[in-house]
Amino acid sequence: GGWRVAVAEDSMSPALRPGDWLLLDPTAGGWPRRGSVVVFREPGSDILAIKRVTAGPGDRVRLSAGILHLGLDEAWLLGDNGAISLDSRRYGPVPLAALVGRVWFRYGPITRIGPVQRSRAVTPDR
């Protein structure tokens, strides 16, 4: 089985839109691969958020202030719609403990049913 969630905002548009219904794989034991879409608890709150993994454990992230080295239990999560997304640019790396599951399938609305694809465009600084 999996968990079900509904998309409530536009931070992952156009890949995910408000009103989309998603199935999660809650069995992810570690961070899913770069480009995967995940549901997690935002740091400092219990709010569930949906973002894309752009860098995983041990990766480097290029920031205006320099290069951030992620810990072995951290990921850098960004929304596809960067202009409005509150994400790791605001709250930093997200710990593994915050991960709820990987998004793998959209089951509604009926015109948008299908697997949620992993982005191949995401490449970290190594």
Coordinates of N, CA, C and O in Angstrom, one line a residue:
G1 N 0.8 -1.2 0.0 CA 0.0 0.0 0.0 C 0.9 1.2 0.0 O 2.0 1.2 0.2
G2 N 0.2 2.4 -0.2 CA 0.8 3.6 -0.2 C 0.0 4.7 0.5 O -1.1 4.4 0.9
W3 N 0.5 5.8 0.6 CA -0.3 6.9 1.2 C -0.8 7.8 0.1 O -0.2 7.9 -1.0
R4 N -1.8 8.6 0.3 CA -2.4 9.5 -0.7 C -2.3 10.9 -0.1 O -2.6 11.2 1.0
V5 N -2.0 11.8 -1.0 CA -2.0 13.2 -0.7 C -2.5 14.0 -1.9 O -2.5 13.6 -3.0
A6 N -3.0 15.2 -1.6 CA -3.5 16.1 -2.6 C -2.6 17.3 -2.7 O -2.1 17.8 -1.6
V7 N -2.4 17.8 -3.9 CA -1.6 19.0 -4.1 C -2.4 20.2 -3.8 O -3.5 20.4 -4.4
A8 N -1.9 21.2 -3.0 CA -2.7 22.4 -2.6 C -2.1 23.7 -3.1 O -2.8 24.7 -3.0
E9 N -0.9 23.7 -3.7 CA -0.3 24.9 -4.2 C 0.5 24.7 -5.4 O 0.6 23.6 -5.9
D10 N 1.0 25.8 -6.0 CA 1.6 25.8 -7.3 C 3.2 25.7 -7.3 O 3.8 25.9 -8.4
S11 N 3.8 25.4 -6.2 CA 5.3 25.5 -6.2 C 5.9 24.4 -7.0 O 7.1 24.5 -7.4
M12 N 5.2 23.3 -7.4 CA 5.7 22.3 -8.3 C 5.2 22.3 -9.7 O 5.3 21.4 -10.5
S13 N 4.5 23.4 -10.0 CA 3.9 23.6 -11.4 C 5.0 23.7 -12.4 O 6.0 24.4 -12.1
P14 N 4.9 23.2 -13.6 CA 3.7 22.5 -14.1 C 3.7 21.0 -13.9 O 2.7 20.4 -14.2
A15 N 4.7 20.4 -13.3 CA 4.7 18.9 -13.1 C 3.5 18.5 -12.2 O 2.9 17.5 -12.5
L16 N 3.3 19.2 -11.1 CA 2.2 19.0 -10.2 C 1.4 20.2 -10.1 O 1.9 21.3 -10.0
R17 N 0.0 20.1 -10.1 CA -0.9 21.3 -10.0 C -1.8 21.1 -8.8 O -2.2 20.0 -8.4
P18 N -2.3 22.2 -8.3 CA -3.4 22.1 -7.3 C -4.5 21.2 -7.7 O -4.9 21.4 -8.9
G19 N -5.0 20.3 -6.9 CA -6.0 19.4 -7.3 C -5.6 18.1 -7.7 O -6.4 17.1 -7.8
D20 N -4.3 17.9 -8.0 CA -3.7 16.6 -8.3 C -3.7 15.7 -7.1 O -3.5 16.2 -6.0
W21 N -4.1 14.5 -7.2 CA -4.1 13.5 -6.2 C -2.9 12.5 -6.4 O -2.8 12.0 -7.5
L22 N -2.1 12.3 -5.4 CA -0.8 11.5 -5.6 C -0.8 10.3 -4.7 O -1.3 10.4 -3.5
L23 N -0.1 9.3 -5.2 CA 0.2 8.1 -4.3 C 1.7 8.2 -3.9 O 2.5 8.5 -4.8
L24 N 2.0 7.9 -2.7 CA 3.3 8.0 -2.1 C 3.8 6.6 -1.9 O 3.1 5.7 -1.4
D25 N 5.1 6.4 -2.0 CA 5.8 5.2 -1.5 C 6.4 5.6 -0.2 O 7.5 6.3 -0.2
P26 N 5.9 5.1 1.0 CA 6.4 5.5 2.3 C 7.6 4.7 2.7 O 8.1 4.8 3.8
T27 N 8.0 3.7 1.9 CA 9.0 2.8 2.3 C 10.4 3.2 2.0 O 11.4 2.4 2.2
A28 N 10.6 4.4 1.5 CA 12.0 4.9 1.1 C 12.8 4.9 2.4 O 12.5 5.6 3.3
G29 N 13.9 4.0 2.4 CA 14.7 4.0 3.5 C 15.8 5.0 3.6 O 16.4 5.3 4.6
G30 N 16.1 5.6 2.4 CA 17.0 6.7 2.3 C 16.5 7.7 1.3 O 15.4 7.5 0.8
W31 N 17.3 8.7 1.0 CA 16.8 9.7 0.1 C 16.6 9.1 -1.3 O 17.5 8.4 -1.8
P32 N 15.5 9.3 -2.0 CA 15.3 8.9 -3.4 C 16.3 9.6 -4.2 O 16.9 10.6 -3.8
R33 N 16.5 9.1 -5.5 CA 17.5 9.7 -6.4 C 17.2 11.1 -6.7 O 16.1 11.6 -6.7
R34 N 18.3 11.9 -7.1 CA 18.1 13.2 -7.6 C 17.1 13.3 -8.7 O 17.1 12.4 -9.6
G35 N 16.2 14.3 -8.7 CA 15.2 14.4 -9.7 C 13.8 13.8 -9.2 O 12.8 14.2 -9.8
S36 N 13.9 13.0 -8.2 CA 12.6 12.4 -7.6 C 11.8 13.5 -6.9 O 12.4 14.5 -6.3
V37 N 10.5 13.3 -6.9 CA 9.6 14.2 -6.1 C 9.3 13.5 -4.8 O 8.9 12.4 -4.8
V38 N 9.4 14.3 -3.7 CA 9.2 13.7 -2.4 C 8.2 14.6 -1.6 O 8.0 15.8 -1.8
V39 N 7.6 13.9 -0.6 CA 6.8 14.6 0.4 C 7.5 14.6 1.7 O 8.1 13.5 2.1
F40 N 7.6 15.7 2.4 CA 8.4 15.8 3.7 C 7.8 16.8 4.6 O 6.9 17.5 4.2
R41 N 8.2 16.7 5.9 CA 7.7 17.7 6.8 C 8.7 18.9 6.8 O 9.9 18.7 6.9
E42 N 8.2 20.1 6.5 CA 9.1 21.3 6.5 C 9.8 21.5 7.8 O 9.2 21.3 8.9
P43 N 11.1 21.8 7.8 CA 11.8 22.0 9.0 C 11.1 23.1 9.9 O 10.6 24.1 9.4
G44 N 11.0 22.7 11.2 CA 10.4 23.7 12.2 C 8.9 23.6 12.2 O 8.3 24.4 12.9
S45 N 8.3 22.7 11.4 CA 6.8 22.7 11.5 C 6.4 21.2 11.1 O 7.2 20.4 10.8
D46 N 5.1 21.0 11.2 CA 4.5 19.7 10.8 C 3.8 19.8 9.4 O 3.1 18.9 9.0
I47 N 4.1 20.9 8.7 CA 3.4 21.1 7.4 C 4.1 20.2 6.4 O 5.3 20.1 6.3
L48 N 3.2 19.4 5.7 CA 3.7 18.6 4.6 C 3.9 19.4 3.4 O 3.1 20.2 3.0
A49 N 5.1 19.2 2.7 CA 5.4 19.9 1.5 C 5.9 18.9 0.4 O 6.3 17.8 0.8
I50 N 5.8 19.3 -0.8 CA 6.2 18.5 -1.9 C 7.2 19.2 -2.7 O 7.0 20.4 -3.2
K51 N 8.4 18.6 -2.9 CA 9.5 19.3 -3.6 C 10.3 18.2 -4.4 O 10.1 17.0 -4.2
R52 N 11.2 18.7 -5.2 CA 12.1 17.8 -6.0 C 13.5 17.7 -5.3 O 14.0 18.7 -4.9
V53 N 14.0 16.5 -5.2 CA 15.4 16.3 -4.7 C 16.4 16.8 -5.8 O 16.4 16.2 -6.9
T54 N 17.1 17.9 -5.5 CA 18.1 18.4 -6.4 C 19.5 18.0 -6.0 O 20.4 18.1 -6.9
A55 N 19.7 17.6 -4.8 CA 21.0 17.1 -4.3 C 20.7 16.2 -3.1 O 19.8 16.5 -2.3
G56 N 21.5 15.2 -3.0 CA 21.3 14.2 -2.0 C 22.5 14.1 -1.0 O 23.4 14.9 -1.0
P57 N 22.4 13.1 -0.1 CA 23.5 13.0 0.9 C 24.9 13.0 0.3 O 25.2 12.3 -0.7
G58 N 25.7 13.8 0.9 CA 27.1 13.9 0.4 C 27.4 14.8 -0.8 O 28.5 15.0 -1.1
D59 N 26.3 15.2 -1.4 CA 26.5 16.1 -2.6 C 26.9 17.5 -2.1 O 26.8 17.9 -1.0
R60 N 27.3 18.3 -3.1 CA 27.6 19.7 -2.9 C 26.6 20.6 -3.6 O 26.1 20.2 -4.7
V61 N 26.2 21.7 -2.9 CA 25.3 22.6 -3.5 C 25.9 24.0 -3.7 O 26.5 24.5 -2.7
R62 N 25.9 24.5 -4.9 CA 26.5 25.9 -5.1 C 25.5 27.0 -4.7 O 24.4 27.0 -5.2
L63 N 25.9 27.8 -3.8 CA 25.1 28.9 -3.3 C 25.9 30.2 -3.6 O 27.1 30.2 -3.9
S64 N 25.2 31.4 -3.5 CA 25.9 32.6 -3.7 C 27.0 32.9 -2.7 O 28.0 33.5 -3.0
A65 N 26.9 32.3 -1.5 CA 27.9 32.5 -0.5 C 29.0 31.4 -0.6 O 30.0 31.5 0.2
G66 N 28.9 30.5 -1.5 CA 30.0 29.5 -1.6 C 29.4 28.1 -1.9 O 28.3 28.0 -2.5
I67 N 30.0 27.1 -1.4 CA 29.6 25.7 -1.7 C 29.2 25.1 -0.3 O 30.0 25.1 0.6
L68 N 28.0 24.5 -0.3 CA 27.5 23.8 0.9 C 27.7 22.3 0.7 O 27.3 21.7 -0.3
H69 N 28.3 21.6 1.6 CA 28.5 20.1 1.6 C 27.3 19.5 2.4 O 27.2 19.8 3.6
L70 N 26.5 18.8 1.8 CA 25.4 18.1 2.5 C 25.9 17.0 3.4 O 26.8 16.3 3.0
G71 N 25.3 16.8 4.5 CA 25.6 15.7 5.4 C 25.1 14.4 4.8 O 24.4 14.4 3.8
L72 N 25.5 13.2 5.4 CA 25.1 11.9 4.9 C 23.6 11.6 5.1 O 23.1 10.6 4.6
D73 N 22.9 12.5 5.8 CA 21.5 12.2 6.0 C 20.7 13.5 5.6 O 19.6 13.7 6.2
E74 N 21.2 14.2 4.7 CA 20.5 15.5 4.2 C 20.3 15.5 2.7 O 21.0 14.9 2.0
A75 N 19.3 16.3 2.3 CA 19.0 16.5 0.9 C 18.7 18.0 0.7 O 18.2 18.7 1.7
W76 N 18.8 18.5 -0.5 CA 18.5 19.8 -0.9 C 17.3 19.7 -1.8 O 17.3 19.0 -2.8
L77 N 16.2 20.3 -1.3 CA 14.9 20.2 -2.0 C 14.4 21.5 -2.5 O 14.3 22.5 -1.8
L78 N 14.0 21.5 -3.8 CA 13.6 22.7 -4.5 C 12.3 22.5 -5.2 O 12.0 21.4 -5.7
G79 N 11.4 23.5 -5.3 CA 10.2 23.5 -6.0 C 10.5 23.8 -7.5 O 11.5 24.5 -7.8
D80 N 9.8 23.2 -8.4 CA 10.0 23.4 -9.8 C 9.7 24.9 -10.2 O 10.3 25.4 -11.1
N81 N 8.7 25.5 -9.5 CA 8.3 26.9 -9.8 C 9.1 27.8 -8.8 O 8.5 28.2 -7.8
G82 N 10.4 28.0 -9.1 CA 11.2 28.7 -8.1 C 10.8 30.1 -7.7 O 11.1 30.5 -6.6
A83 N 10.0 30.8 -8.6 CA 9.6 32.1 -8.3 C 8.7 32.2 -7.0 O 8.7 33.2 -6.3
I84 N 8.0 31.1 -6.7 CA 7.0 31.2 -5.6 C 7.3 30.1 -4.6 O 6.6 30.0 -3.5
S85 N 8.3 29.2 -4.8 CA 8.5 28.0 -3.9 C 9.2 28.4 -2.7 O 10.3 29.1 -2.7
L86 N 8.7 28.0 -1.5 CA 9.5 28.0 -0.3 C 10.1 26.7 -0.1 O 9.5 25.7 0.0
D87 N 11.5 26.7 -0.1 CA 12.2 25.4 -0.2 C 13.6 25.5 0.5 O 13.7 26.4 1.3
S88 N 14.5 24.7 0.1 CA 15.8 24.7 0.8 C 16.5 26.0 0.6 O 17.4 26.3 1.5
R89 N 16.2 26.8 -0.4 CA 16.8 28.1 -0.4 C 16.4 29.0 0.8 O 17.1 29.9 1.1
R90 N 15.3 28.7 1.4 CA 14.8 29.4 2.5 C 15.2 28.7 3.8 O 15.7 29.3 4.8
Y91 N 15.0 27.4 3.9 CA 15.2 26.7 5.2 C 16.4 25.7 5.2 O 16.7 25.1 6.2
G92 N 17.2 25.7 4.1 CA 18.4 24.9 4.2 C 18.2 23.4 3.9 O 17.1 23.0 3.4
P93 N 19.2 22.6 4.2 CA 19.1 21.2 3.9 C 18.0 20.5 4.8 O 17.7 21.0 5.9
V94 N 17.4 19.5 4.2 CA 16.3 18.8 4.9 C 16.8 17.4 5.4 O 17.4 16.7 4.6
P95 N 16.7 17.1 6.7 CA 17.2 15.8 7.2 C 16.3 14.6 6.8 O 15.1 14.8 6.5
L96 N 17.0 13.5 6.7 CA 16.3 12.2 6.3 C 15.0 12.0 7.2 O 14.0 11.5 6.7
A97 N 15.1 12.3 8.5 CA 14.0 12.1 9.4 C 12.7 12.8 8.9 O 11.6 12.5 9.4
A98 N 12.8 13.9 8.1 CA 11.7 14.6 7.7 C 11.0 14.0 6.5 O 9.8 14.4 6.2
L99 N 11.6 13.0 5.9 CA 11.0 12.4 4.7 C 9.8 11.6 5.0 O 9.8 10.7 5.9
V100 N 8.7 11.8 4.3 CA 7.5 11.0 4.4 C 7.4 9.9 3.4 O 7.0 8.8 3.6
G101 N 7.7 10.3 2.1 CA 7.7 9.3 1.1 C 8.0 9.9 -0.3 O 8.0 11.1 -0.5
R102 N 8.2 9.0 -1.3 CA 8.5 9.4 -2.6 C 7.2 9.4 -3.4 O 6.4 8.5 -3.3
V103 N 6.9 10.5 -4.2 CA 5.7 10.5 -5.0 C 6.0 9.7 -6.3 O 7.0 9.8 -6.9
W104 N 5.0 8.8 -6.6 CA 5.3 7.9 -7.7 C 4.1 7.9 -8.7 O 4.3 7.5 -9.9
F105 N 2.9 8.2 -8.3 CA 1.8 8.1 -9.3 C 0.7 9.2 -9.0 O 0.4 9.5 -7.8
R106 N 0.2 9.8 -10.1 CA -1.0 10.7 -9.9 C -2.2 9.9 -10.4 O -2.3 9.4 -11.5
Y107 N -3.2 9.9 -9.5 CA -4.4 9.1 -9.8 C -5.6 10.0 -10.0 O -6.7 9.5 -10.2
G108 N -5.4 11.3 -10.0 CA -6.5 12.2 -10.3 C -6.0 13.6 -10.5 O -4.9 13.9 -10.0
P109 N -6.7 14.5 -11.2 CA -7.9 14.2 -11.9 C -7.7 13.3 -13.1 O -6.6 13.1 -13.5
I110 N -8.8 12.8 -13.6 CA -8.7 11.7 -14.6 C -7.9 12.1 -15.8 O -7.3 11.3 -16.4
T111 N -7.9 13.4 -16.2 CA -7.2 13.8 -17.4 C -5.7 13.9 -17.2 O -5.0 14.0 -18.1
R112 N -5.3 13.7 -15.9 CA -3.8 13.8 -15.6 C -3.3 12.5 -15.0 O -2.2 12.5 -14.4
I113 N -4.0 11.4 -15.0 CA -3.6 10.2 -14.4 C -2.3 9.7 -15.1 O -2.1 9.7 -16.3
G114 N -1.3 9.2 -14.2 CA -0.1 8.6 -14.7 C 1.0 8.8 -13.8 O 0.9 9.4 -12.7
P115 N 2.2 8.1 -14.1 CA 3.3 8.2 -13.2 C 3.9 9.6 -13.1 O 3.8 10.3 -14.1
V116 N 4.5 9.9 -11.9 CA 5.1 11.2 -11.8 C 6.6 11.0 -12.1 O 7.3 10.2 -11.4
Q117 N 7.0 11.6 -13.2 CA 8.4 11.3 -13.7 C 9.5 12.0 -12.9 O 9.3 13.1 -12.4
R118 N 10.6 11.3 -12.8 CA 11.8 11.9 -12.2 C 12.4 12.8 -13.2 O 12.5 12.4 -14.4
S119 N 12.9 14.0 -12.8 CA 13.5 14.9 -13.8 C 14.9 14.4 -14.0 O 15.7 14.1 -13.1
R120 N 15.3 14.4 -15.3 CA 16.7 14.0 -15.6 C 17.6 15.3 -15.7 O 18.8 15.2 -15.9
A121 N 17.0 16.4 -15.6 CA 17.8 17.7 -15.8 C 18.6 18.1 -14.5 O 19.4 19.0 -14.6
V122 N 18.3 17.4 -13.4 CA 18.9 17.8 -12.1 C 20.3 17.2 -12.0 O 20.5 16.0 -12.0
T123 N 21.4 18.1 -12.0 CA 22.7 17.6 -11.8 C 23.4 18.4 -10.7 O 23.5 19.6 -10.8
P124 N 23.9 17.7 -9.7 CA 24.5 18.4 -8.6 C 26.0 18.8 -8.9 O 26.6 18.3 -9.9
D125 N 26.5 19.7 -8.2 CA 28.0 20.0 -8.3 C 28.7 18.9 -7.5 O 28.4 18.6 -6.4
R126 N 29.6 18.3 -8.1 CA 30.3 17.1 -7.5 C 31.8 17.6 -7.1 O 32.4 18.3 -7.8

